[in-house]
Coordinates of C-alpha atoms and ligand atoms in Angstrom, one line a residue:
M1 CA 216.7 59.4 96.0
S2 CA 214.1 62.1 95.7
R3 CA 215.2 65.7 95.8
R4 CA 213.2 68.9 95.6
L5 CA 214.4 72.5 95.6
F6 CA 212.1 75.4 96.5
N7 CA 213.0 79.0 96.2
D8 CA 211.5 82.5 96.2
C9 CA 210.1 82.4 99.7
T10 CA 210.5 83.9 103.2
L11 CA 211.4 81.3 105.8
A12 CA 210.4 81.6 109.4
T13 CA 212.7 78.9 110.6
M14 CA 211.8 79.5 114.3
L15 CA 215.5 78.9 115.2
P16 CA 216.6 81.0 118.1
G17 CA 218.8 84.1 117.5
S18 CA 216.6 86.4 115.4
P19 CA 212.8 87.2 115.4
Y20 CA 211.0 84.1 114.0
G21 CA 214.4 83.0 112.6
L22 CA 213.4 85.0 109.5
C23 CA 215.3 84.5 106.3
H24 CA 214.2 86.5 103.2
K25 CA 214.8 85.5 99.6
A26 CA 215.3 82.0 100.8
A27 CA 215.5 78.5 99.3
F28 CA 215.4 75.1 100.8
V29 CA 216.1 71.5 99.8
I30 CA 214.1 68.4 100.7
E31 CA 215.6 65.0 100.3
N32 CA 213.8 61.8 101.2
G33 CA 211.4 63.6 103.5
Y34 CA 214.0 65.6 105.3
I35 CA 215.3 69.1 105.0
T36 CA 218.9 69.0 103.9
W37 CA 219.6 72.6 103.3
A38 CA 217.8 76.0 104.0
G39 CA 219.1 79.5 103.7
P40 CA 219.4 82.6 101.5
E41 CA 219.1 81.8 97.7
T42 CA 222.5 83.4 97.2
A43 CA 224.1 80.8 99.5
L44 CA 222.7 77.7 97.8
P45 CA 225.6 75.2 97.5
R46 CA 226.6 74.3 94.0
E47 CA 225.7 70.7 94.4
F48 CA 222.0 71.7 94.2
F49 CA 222.3 73.9 91.1
P50 CA 221.2 71.2 88.7
T51 CA 217.9 70.7 90.5
A52 CA 215.0 72.5 88.9
A53 CA 213.6 75.0 91.5
E54 CA 209.9 75.2 92.4
S55 CA 209.1 78.9 93.1
L56 CA 206.9 79.7 96.1
Q57 CA 206.2 83.1 94.6
G58 CA 207.3 85.1 97.6
R59 CA 205.2 83.2 100.1
L60 CA 206.0 82.7 103.8
V61 CA 207.1 79.2 104.9
T62 CA 207.0 78.1 108.6
P63 CA 207.4 74.7 110.2
A64 CA 204.1 72.8 110.0
L65 CA 202.1 73.6 113.1
I66 CA 201.8 71.2 116.1
D67 CA 198.8 70.8 118.3
C68 CA 200.4 69.3 121.4
H69 CA 197.3 68.9 123.6
T70 CA 194.0 67.6 122.4
H71 CA 191.2 65.2 123.5
L72 CA 190.1 64.9 119.9
V73 CA 188.6 61.5 120.0
Y74 CA 185.2 61.6 121.7
G75 CA 181.5 61.1 121.1
G76 CA 178.7 63.7 121.4
N77 CA 178.9 67.2 122.6
R78 CA 178.2 69.2 125.7
A79 CA 176.3 72.2 124.4
R80 CA 173.7 71.8 127.2
E81 CA 176.5 72.3 129.8
F82 CA 177.5 75.4 128.0
E83 CA 174.0 76.6 128.5
M84 CA 174.0 75.6 132.1
R85 CA 177.2 77.5 132.8
L86 CA 175.7 80.6 131.3
E87 CA 172.7 80.1 133.5
G88 CA 175.1 80.1 136.5
A89 CA 176.4 76.6 137.2
S90 CA 180.1 76.1 137.5
Y91 CA 182.3 73.6 135.6
E92 CA 183.1 71.8 138.9
A93 CA 179.5 71.7 140.0
I94 CA 178.4 70.2 136.7
A95 CA 181.2 67.6 136.9
R96 CA 180.2 66.7 140.5
S97 CA 176.6 66.2 139.5
G98 CA 177.5 63.6 136.9
G99 CA 178.0 65.8 133.9
G100 CA 181.4 66.9 132.7
I101 CA 183.9 64.3 131.6
N102 CA 181.6 61.5 132.7
A103 CA 178.9 62.7 130.3
T104 CA 181.3 62.5 127.4
V105 CA 182.4 59.0 128.7
A106 CA 178.8 57.8 128.3
A107 CA 178.4 59.4 124.8
T108 CA 181.8 58.0 123.7
R109 CA 181.1 54.5 125.0
D110 CA 177.7 54.6 123.1
S111 CA 179.5 55.5 119.8
G112 CA 180.7 52.8 117.5
D113 CA 184.3 52.7 116.1
E114 CA 183.3 54.0 112.7
D115 CA 181.2 56.8 114.1
L116 CA 184.0 57.9 116.4
V117 CA 186.5 57.8 113.5
A118 CA 184.2 59.9 111.3
Q119 CA 183.5 62.5 114.1
S120 CA 187.2 62.7 115.0
L121 CA 188.4 62.9 111.4
A122 CA 186.2 66.0 110.8
R123 CA 187.9 67.7 113.8
L124 CA 191.4 66.6 112.6
D125 CA 190.7 67.9 109.1
H126 CA 190.0 71.4 110.6
L127 CA 193.5 71.3 112.1
I128 CA 195.1 70.0 109.0
A129 CA 193.5 72.9 107.0
E130 CA 195.4 75.3 109.2
G131 CA 198.8 73.8 108.5
V132 CA 199.0 71.3 111.4
A133 CA 201.1 68.1 110.8
V134 CA 201.5 66.7 114.4
V135 CA 198.6 66.2 116.7
E136 CA 198.7 64.8 120.2
I137 CA 195.5 62.9 121.1
K138 CA 194.7 61.7 124.7
S139 CA 192.5 58.9 125.8
G140 CA 190.4 59.7 128.8
Y141 CA 186.8 59.3 127.7
G142 CA 186.7 55.5 128.0
L143 CA 187.8 55.0 131.6
T144 CA 187.9 51.2 131.4
V145 CA 191.0 49.3 130.2
D146 CA 189.3 48.2 127.0
A147 CA 187.5 51.5 126.3
E148 CA 190.8 53.5 126.8
L149 CA 192.7 51.2 124.6
R150 CA 190.0 51.6 121.9
L151 CA 190.4 55.3 121.9
L152 CA 194.2 55.1 121.4
R153 CA 193.6 52.6 118.6
I154 CA 191.2 55.0 117.0
A155 CA 193.8 57.8 117.4
R156 CA 196.4 55.6 115.7
R157 CA 193.9 54.9 112.9
L158 CA 193.4 58.6 112.3
G159 CA 197.2 58.9 111.6
Q160 CA 196.9 56.2 109.0
L161 CA 193.9 57.9 107.3
R162 CA 195.7 61.3 107.0
S163 CA 199.2 62.5 106.4
V164 CA 199.7 63.7 110.0
K165 CA 201.8 62.3 112.9
I166 CA 199.6 61.3 115.8
V167 CA 201.1 61.3 119.3
K168 CA 199.1 59.0 121.6
T169 CA 198.8 59.8 125.3
W170 CA 197.4 57.5 128.0
L171 CA 195.0 59.7 130.1
A172 CA 193.0 57.0 131.9
A173 CA 193.6 59.2 135.1
H174 CA 191.2 61.8 133.7
A175 CA 188.3 61.1 136.1
V176 CA 186.9 58.3 138.2
P177 CA 184.1 56.8 136.2
R178 CA 180.6 57.3 137.5
D179 CA 179.9 53.5 137.6
F180 CA 183.1 52.7 139.6
D181 CA 182.2 52.5 143.3
A182 CA 185.6 51.5 144.8
G183 CA 187.1 55.0 144.7
A184 CA 190.0 56.7 143.0
D185 CA 192.8 54.6 144.5
A186 CA 191.2 51.4 143.4
Y187 CA 190.6 52.9 140.0
I188 CA 194.3 53.7 139.6
D189 CA 195.3 50.2 140.7
T190 CA 192.8 48.2 138.6
V191 CA 192.3 50.4 135.5
V192 CA 194.9 53.1 135.0
I193 CA 198.1 51.2 135.7
P194 CA 197.2 47.7 134.3
G195 CA 195.7 49.4 131.2
L196 CA 198.9 51.4 130.7
Q197 CA 200.9 48.2 130.8
R198 CA 198.6 46.8 128.1
A199 CA 198.8 49.9 126.0
A200 CA 202.6 49.8 126.2
A201 CA 202.7 46.2 125.3
E202 CA 200.6 47.0 122.2
N203 CA 202.9 49.9 121.4
L204 CA 199.9 52.3 121.7
V205 CA 201.3 54.9 124.0
D206 CA 203.8 57.7 123.6
A207 CA 203.2 59.6 126.8
V208 CA 201.2 59.3 130.1
D209 CA 199.1 62.2 131.4
G210 CA 196.8 62.8 134.4
F211 CA 194.3 65.3 135.7
C212 CA 195.6 66.6 139.0
E213 CA 192.6 68.5 140.6
T214 CA 190.1 68.5 143.4
I215 CA 187.5 67.0 141.0
A216 CA 190.0 64.4 139.7
F217 CA 193.2 63.0 141.3
T218 CA 195.5 64.0 144.1
P219 CA 199.2 64.5 143.6
A220 CA 199.8 61.3 145.6
Q221 CA 197.6 59.3 143.2
I222 CA 199.2 60.9 140.1
A223 CA 202.6 60.0 141.5
R224 CA 201.6 56.3 141.5
V225 CA 200.7 56.6 137.8
F226 CA 204.0 58.4 137.1
E227 CA 205.9 55.6 138.9
A228 CA 204.3 53.1 136.6
A229 CA 205.2 55.2 133.6
R230 CA 208.8 55.4 134.8
R231 CA 209.0 51.7 135.1
L232 CA 207.9 51.4 131.4
N233 CA 210.2 54.2 130.4
I234 CA 207.3 56.3 129.0
P235 CA 207.5 60.1 129.4
V236 CA 204.9 61.9 131.5
K237 CA 202.9 65.2 131.3
L238 CA 200.2 66.6 133.5
H239 CA 197.0 68.7 133.6
A240 CA 198.2 70.9 136.5
E241 CA 196.8 73.9 138.3
Q242 CA 193.9 74.4 135.9
L243 CA 191.3 75.2 138.6
S244 CA 193.3 75.3 141.8
D245 CA 196.9 75.1 143.1
Q246 CA 197.6 71.4 143.8
R247 CA 201.4 71.8 143.2
G248 CA 201.0 69.4 140.3
A249 CA 203.5 71.2 138.2
V250 CA 206.2 70.6 140.8
L251 CA 205.3 66.9 140.9
A252 CA 205.4 66.7 137.1
A253 CA 208.8 68.5 137.1
S254 CA 210.2 66.0 139.7
Y255 CA 209.4 63.2 137.1
G256 CA 211.2 65.2 134.4
A257 CA 207.8 65.7 132.7
L258 CA 207.7 66.8 129.0
S259 CA 205.1 69.3 129.9
A260 CA 202.8 70.8 132.5
D261 CA 199.5 72.0 131.0
H262 CA 197.0 74.7 131.8
L263 CA 198.8 76.3 134.8
E264 CA 196.4 79.2 135.6
Y265 CA 196.9 78.6 139.3
L266 CA 200.6 77.9 139.1
A267 CA 202.3 79.9 142.0
P268 CA 205.3 81.9 141.0
R269 CA 207.3 80.0 143.6
D270 CA 206.9 76.8 141.5
V271 CA 208.1 78.3 138.2
P272 CA 211.8 77.6 138.8
A273 CA 211.1 73.8 139.2
L274 CA 209.7 73.8 135.6
A275 CA 212.8 75.7 134.3
R276 CA 215.2 73.3 136.1
A277 CA 213.5 70.2 134.7
G278 CA 213.1 71.6 131.2
T279 CA 209.4 71.0 131.4
V280 CA 207.4 72.9 128.8
A281 CA 204.4 75.0 130.0
V282 CA 201.5 74.2 127.7
L283 CA 199.1 77.1 127.6
L284 CA 195.4 76.4 126.7
P285 CA 193.6 79.7 126.2
G286 CA 190.6 77.9 124.7
A287 CA 189.7 76.4 128.0
F288 CA 190.4 79.7 129.8
Y289 CA 188.1 81.4 127.4
T290 CA 185.3 78.8 127.4
L291 CA 185.2 78.5 131.2
G292 CA 185.4 82.3 131.6
G293 CA 188.7 82.2 133.5
T294 CA 189.8 85.4 135.3
R295 CA 193.3 84.4 136.3
P296 CA 195.8 83.8 133.5
P297 CA 198.9 81.7 134.0
P298 CA 201.9 83.5 135.3
I299 CA 203.3 84.3 131.9
A300 CA 205.8 86.9 133.0
A301 CA 207.4 84.6 135.6
L302 CA 207.5 81.7 133.1
R303 CA 209.1 84.0 130.5
E304 CA 211.6 85.4 132.9
A305 CA 212.6 81.9 134.1
G306 CA 213.1 80.7 130.5
V307 CA 210.4 78.1 130.6
A308 CA 209.4 77.2 127.0
M309 CA 205.7 78.0 126.4
A310 CA 203.6 76.0 124.0
V311 CA 200.1 76.8 122.9
A312 CA 197.5 74.2 122.0
T313 CA 193.7 73.9 121.4
D314 CA 192.9 71.4 124.2
C315 CA 190.2 70.4 121.7
N316 CA 187.5 68.7 123.9
P317 CA 183.7 68.8 124.2
G318 CA 183.6 70.3 127.7
S319 CA 186.1 73.0 128.5
S320 CA 187.5 73.8 125.0
P321 CA 185.3 73.0 121.9
L322 CA 188.0 74.6 119.7
F323 CA 189.2 73.1 116.5
S324 CA 191.4 76.0 115.3
I325 CA 195.1 76.2 116.3
L326 CA 195.3 79.7 114.8
T327 CA 192.5 80.8 117.1
A328 CA 194.4 79.3 120.0
M329 CA 197.4 81.4 119.0
N330 CA 195.2 84.5 118.7
M331 CA 193.7 83.8 122.2
A332 CA 197.2 83.2 123.7
C333 CA 198.1 86.8 122.5
T334 CA 194.9 88.6 123.5
L335 CA 194.1 86.7 126.7
F336 CA 197.6 85.7 128.0
K337 CA 199.6 88.5 126.4
L338 CA 202.0 86.3 124.5
T339 CA 203.8 88.0 121.6
P340 CA 202.9 86.7 118.2
Q341 CA 206.4 85.3 118.0
E342 CA 205.9 83.4 121.3
A343 CA 202.6 82.1 120.0
L344 CA 204.1 80.8 116.8
A345 CA 207.0 79.3 118.8
G346 CA 204.3 77.8 121.0
T347 CA 202.8 75.9 118.1
T348 CA 206.1 74.9 116.5
R349 CA 209.4 74.7 118.5
A350 CA 208.0 74.6 122.0
A351 CA 205.1 72.3 121.0
A352 CA 207.6 69.8 119.5
A353 CA 209.5 69.9 122.8
A354 CA 206.2 69.3 124.8
L355 CA 206.0 66.0 122.8
G356 CA 209.7 65.1 122.9
L357 CA 209.9 65.7 119.1
Q358 CA 212.2 68.7 118.9
R359 CA 214.9 67.0 117.0
E360 CA 212.7 66.4 114.0
F361 CA 209.8 68.8 114.2
G362 CA 209.1 72.4 115.0
S363 CA 211.8 74.3 113.2
I364 CA 213.3 74.5 109.7
A365 CA 216.9 73.2 109.7
P366 CA 218.9 70.5 108.1
G367 CA 218.0 67.2 109.7
A368 CA 214.4 68.2 110.4
R369 CA 211.5 66.4 108.8
A370 CA 210.1 68.2 105.8
E371 CA 206.8 69.1 107.4
L372 CA 206.2 72.7 106.4
A373 CA 203.3 75.1 106.0
V374 CA 203.2 77.6 103.1
W375 CA 201.1 80.7 103.8
D376 CA 199.5 83.5 101.8
I377 CA 200.6 86.2 104.2
E378 CA 203.6 88.5 104.3
H379 CA 204.6 88.4 108.0
P380 CA 204.3 85.6 110.6
A381 CA 202.5 87.9 113.1
Q382 CA 199.5 87.7 110.8
L383 CA 199.0 84.1 111.9
S384 CA 198.1 85.2 115.4
Y385 CA 196.6 88.5 114.4
A386 CA 193.6 87.5 112.3
I387 CA 190.6 85.6 113.6
G388 CA 188.8 83.1 111.3
A389 CA 191.1 83.7 108.4
A390 CA 192.2 80.8 106.2
P391 CA 195.8 81.8 105.4
L392 CA 197.2 78.4 104.4
S393 CA 198.3 78.1 100.8
R394 CA 199.5 74.5 101.1
R395 CA 201.3 72.0 103.3
L396 CA 204.5 70.4 102.3
S397 CA 204.7 67.0 103.9
A398 CA 206.8 63.9 103.8
G399 CA 203.6 62.2 102.6
G400 CA 203.4 64.6 99.7
S401 CA 202.3 68.2 99.0
R402 CA 198.6 68.9 99.9
Ligands
LIG1 O1 191.9 69.8 129.5 N1 191.0 69.2 132.4 C1 190.7 68.1 132.1 N2 190.5 67.7 130.9 C2 189.9 68.6 129.9 C3 188.5 68.8 130.0 C4 187.8 67.6 129.7 C5 186.3 67.8 129.7 O2 185.7 68.7 130.3 O3 185.7 66.9 129.0 C6 190.7 69.9 129.8 O4 190.2 71.0 130.1
LIG2 FE1 193.1 68.9 128.4

């Protein structure tokens, strides 16, 4: 058995009850990759006394961060579309004229496996350098059965190359591919659902997602994808109400979705459905910022209804070329008026819930995986406050300290 005892630190456990779940002059014990004890140094049980303590020299320790919504595996970039938007074109108009998601599909299909792995690893390493230990990665830039499966296999490979947990999400219902003439319904029947069945058989998929929007899929089409997910016993989540109110969040909640993501156009009337279903609201301020959004999600209503709010990068080449989870937290505060405590809960406890991982990730407590971030800062609000800082001292991970 391996046992390590750490002391002389401040813990932000993120457990409910007190701000950040703060515990000063704290110690914690890691055994076989799990936390077995955490609390004030003075309360350390006798059984741990013989273990030599490693001092963290007063540093702050939080759960390792979680990026619960990314499209991190893709080829190319869309800087030209960034220019076009600044010249006056809208995101929807660019998508309708063959750019947007379909442009990245072409660039991704043109990239070989090794090239995609290398490009994606560089992005993943940015996240890891900010204390991230769990990253959700969606497919969605392949849009054929084989091309979508390839993206999830690459996502899995990233998790073997780095000490991070990768959650793999089937997002074949991201767009109808440009070269598919039979329409959205036929695409769902011949690609999205059969591909999902293959991904499940290959044990490649942890969750199923879709893009419910005028430029993508209707609620009725998404419902058919969700039915297939239900038959396979795979949890669902949804890109909902990003650009218009399609009542996607209500649909997602009716399937007990782990999360509904974006939500700028979520109507207050639909907030209670999320609360009742325990569906997490995933806020993606990087996309709001990049697309010049003017209407933030209904934060006050979500807060009042007790809907857990997560924060993620939405890392993708079109709407959110953002590789920094700390910047996402800063933006959630400045653009959406989250408190720094909510922003940190959004990348720890709530993010874990958005992935169905709350039993083992996202807080510091006995029974949780020993995935922790040690920071060179005094107070957890500093994580959201600074822009472009590099506050990570080290990660403590079941795979070792790095
Ligand atoms: O989360 N909304 C759909 N998917 C991405 C955008 C993808 C793209 O533009 O390539 C998002 O914003
Ligand atoms: Fe997204």
